[in-house]
Every structure is written in structure tokens, then in C-alpha cells.
Amino acid sequence: MSLFVFPVKSGAKSPALVRWGTQSSDDPEQVKTWARRWPDCNWGLGCGKSDIAVVDVDVKDGKVGQATLDHLEAEYGKLPETRMSRTWSGGLHYLFKGAIPSTASKLGKDVDTRGKGGMRSEERR
């Protein structure tokens, strides 16, 4: 499985590349070149291109993503066991193999998906 990554501006969630969706790369030499050009960058994952689906649960600044996910799981069943990571802002990313569309609050308040056309980024701390 290849993971396609791209540089993200330091301290931000915006890509350093204009066409990150097509320019993201799984080539180690390209990633090293970007790391030299943007040494303080964060890294994004091109979800669709990497065949990764992410459920993004936001909790920063009073966001209610965890309560929304708890409600959805009570109504529809628990998410399958999977890898997950805590975001720099305290939220959660649940990672799954497969393609899904990206959404913005269509599942519920402060719960999104990242897939085709979406990215997952992590800020270094």
C-alpha cells in the first residue's frame, strides 16, 4: 500500500503545493526534496489517492464531534476497530482502507470524512 503525502505550510492546514491532489507523492526522493525546501512543514496525506478513508472528529474550542460520534454509534453501531490518531487539537482521526467521498458536517455536527478529494494533515508540536 502506498501513502501519498505532500507538504503542508508550517502552523497551518493549507498545502504548500497548489495542486497537492495530483502532486502528492509516495516517492521517498520527492519527499526528501520537499523536506529540504520546507524544513518546518507539516505533512498531509492524500486520502483518496492513498485509498484511505478518515473519520475526523473535532473537539477544539467547544466543538461537539465526540458527542455527535457517540450519538451516531448509539444509533447505527460502533465504528469497526481500526487505527486512529489524536490530532494536535485533541480530536480523533479514525483511519480505514478504502475510498469514500469527503464530507463537511454531513454525518453530524463536527464529524467529517476525508476521502476522495480530501486530505488529512497533522501539525507537528
GROMACS .gro file of C-alpha atoms in nm:
model
  125
    1MET     CA    1   0.000   0.000   0.000
    2SER     CA    2   0.139   0.339  -0.097
    3LEU     CA    3   0.077   0.652   0.106
    4PHE     CA    4   0.081   0.972  -0.098
    5VAL     CA    5   0.196   1.271   0.105
    6PHE     CA    6   0.258   1.641   0.046
    7PRO     CA    7   0.399   1.933   0.247
    8VAL     CA    8   0.161   2.149   0.448
    9LYS     CA    9   0.252   2.504   0.550
   10SER     CA   10   0.402   2.521   0.897
   11GLY     CA   11   0.143   2.604   1.163
   12ALA     CA   12  -0.142   2.573   0.913
   13LYS     CA   13  -0.364   2.322   0.742
   14SER     CA   14  -0.311   2.461   0.391
   15PRO     CA   15  -0.092   2.270   0.145
   16ALA     CA   16   0.240   2.416   0.032
   17LEU     CA   17   0.165   2.279  -0.316
   18VAL     CA   18  -0.105   2.438  -0.530
   19ARG     CA   19  -0.203   2.105  -0.691
   20TRP     CA   20  -0.147   1.883  -0.387
   21GLY     CA   21  -0.410   1.633  -0.505
   22THR     CA   22  -0.213   1.541  -0.816
   23GLN     CA   23   0.134   1.634  -0.688
   24SER     CA   24   0.123   1.426  -0.370
   25SER     CA   25   0.384   1.155  -0.390
   26ASP     CA   26   0.486   0.819  -0.249
   27ASP     CA   27   0.841   0.864  -0.385
   28PRO     CA   28   1.091   0.895  -0.096
   29GLU     CA   29   1.325   1.113  -0.305
   30GLN     CA   30   1.046   1.362  -0.380
   31VAL     CA   31   0.951   1.373  -0.010
   32LYS     CA   32   1.317   1.441   0.082
   33THR     CA   33   1.327   1.725  -0.173
   34TRP     CA   34   1.015   1.881  -0.021
   35ALA     CA   35   1.157   1.837   0.331
   36ARG     CA   36   1.468   2.031   0.229
   37ARG     CA   37   1.259   2.305   0.065
   38TRP     CA   38   1.014   2.333   0.358
   39PRO     CA   39   1.210   2.209   0.662
   40ASP     CA   40   0.945   2.321   0.914
   41CYS     CA   41   0.646   2.195   0.719
   42ASN     CA   42   0.375   1.964   0.842
   43TRP     CA   43   0.267   1.671   0.626
   44GLY     CA   44  -0.063   1.590   0.465
   45LEU     CA   45  -0.194   1.259   0.340
   46GLY     CA   46  -0.375   1.249   0.007
   47CYS     CA   47  -0.657   1.027   0.131
   48GLY     CA   48  -0.826   0.930  -0.196
   49LYS     CA   49  -0.500   0.869  -0.381
   50SER     CA   50  -0.374   0.661  -0.087
   51ASP     CA   51  -0.701   0.465  -0.070
   52ILE     CA   52  -0.751   0.580   0.290
   53ALA     CA   53  -1.079   0.689   0.444
   54VAL     CA   54  -1.072   0.906   0.755
   55VAL     CA   55  -1.348   0.988   1.002
   56ASP     CA   56  -1.248   1.323   1.155
   57VAL     CA   57  -1.393   1.405   1.499
   58ASP     CA   58  -1.340   1.770   1.602
   59VAL     CA   59  -1.346   1.882   1.966
   60LYS     CA   60  -1.138   2.201   1.974
   61ASP     CA   61  -1.294   2.523   2.103
   62GLY     CA   62  -1.618   2.367   2.221
   63LYS     CA   63  -1.682   2.158   1.910
   64VAL     CA   64  -1.909   1.862   1.981
   65GLY     CA   65  -1.767   1.598   1.748
   66GLN     CA   66  -1.722   1.333   2.017
   67ALA     CA   67  -2.082   1.373   2.138
   68THR     CA   68  -2.201   1.353   1.777
   69LEU     CA   69  -1.999   1.036   1.716
   70ASP     CA   70  -2.129   0.882   2.040
   71HIS     CA   71  -2.487   0.953   1.925
   72LEU     CA   72  -2.422   0.810   1.577
   73GLU     CA   73  -2.265   0.496   1.724
   74ALA     CA   74  -2.559   0.451   1.965
   75GLU     CA   75  -2.800   0.475   1.671
   76TYR     CA   76  -2.608   0.284   1.400
   77GLY     CA   77  -2.349   0.073   1.583
   78LYS     CA   78  -1.986   0.121   1.676
   79LEU     CA   79  -1.722   0.201   1.417
   80PRO     CA   80  -1.515  -0.106   1.329
   81GLU     CA   81  -1.189  -0.139   1.519
   82THR     CA   82  -0.919   0.048   1.330
   83ARG     CA   83  -0.608   0.258   1.364
   84MET     CA   84  -0.664   0.604   1.499
   85SER     CA   85  -0.464   0.909   1.592
   86ARG     CA   86  -0.522   1.206   1.817
   87THR     CA   87  -0.499   1.535   1.630
   88TRP     CA   88  -0.293   1.829   1.752
   89SER     CA   89  -0.617   1.996   1.864
   90GLY     CA   90  -0.737   1.699   2.070
   91GLY     CA   91  -0.975   1.545   1.817
   92LEU     CA   92  -0.953   1.199   1.665
   93HIS     CA   93  -0.887   1.058   1.319
   94TYR     CA   94  -1.017   0.706   1.257
   95LEU     CA   95  -0.835   0.556   0.957
   96PHE     CA   96  -0.982   0.291   0.726
   97LYS     CA   97  -0.872   0.133   0.400
   98GLY     CA   98  -1.098   0.225   0.111
   99ALA     CA   99  -1.243   0.511  -0.087
  100ILE     CA  100  -1.520   0.737   0.036
  101PRO     CA  101  -1.620   1.091  -0.056
  102SER     CA  102  -1.511   1.381   0.159
  103THR     CA  103  -1.789   1.548   0.356
  104ALA     CA  104  -1.827   1.856   0.572
  105SER     CA  105  -2.073   1.811   0.860
  106LYS     CA  106  -2.298   1.582   0.656
  107LEU     CA  107  -2.267   1.299   0.907
  108GLY     CA  108  -2.333   1.526   1.201
  109LYS     CA  109  -2.206   1.837   1.374
  110ASP     CA  110  -1.823   1.846   1.386
  111VAL     CA  111  -1.781   1.498   1.233
  112ASP     CA  112  -1.645   1.483   0.878
  113THR     CA  113  -1.499   1.227   0.644
  114ARG     CA  114  -1.187   1.264   0.434
  115GLY     CA  115  -1.151   1.052   0.125
  116LYS     CA  116  -1.151   1.122  -0.245
  117GLY     CA  117  -1.056   1.487  -0.290
  118GLY     CA  118  -0.971   1.522   0.079
  119MET     CA  119  -0.660   1.543   0.288
  120ARG     CA  120  -0.556   1.457   0.638
  121SER     CA  121  -0.295   1.679   0.795
  122GLU     CA  122  -0.119   1.677   1.127
  123GLU     CA  123   0.060   1.968   1.285
  124ARG     CA  124   0.392   1.896   1.448
  125ARG     CA  125   0.417   2.013   1.806
   0.00000   0.00000   0.00000
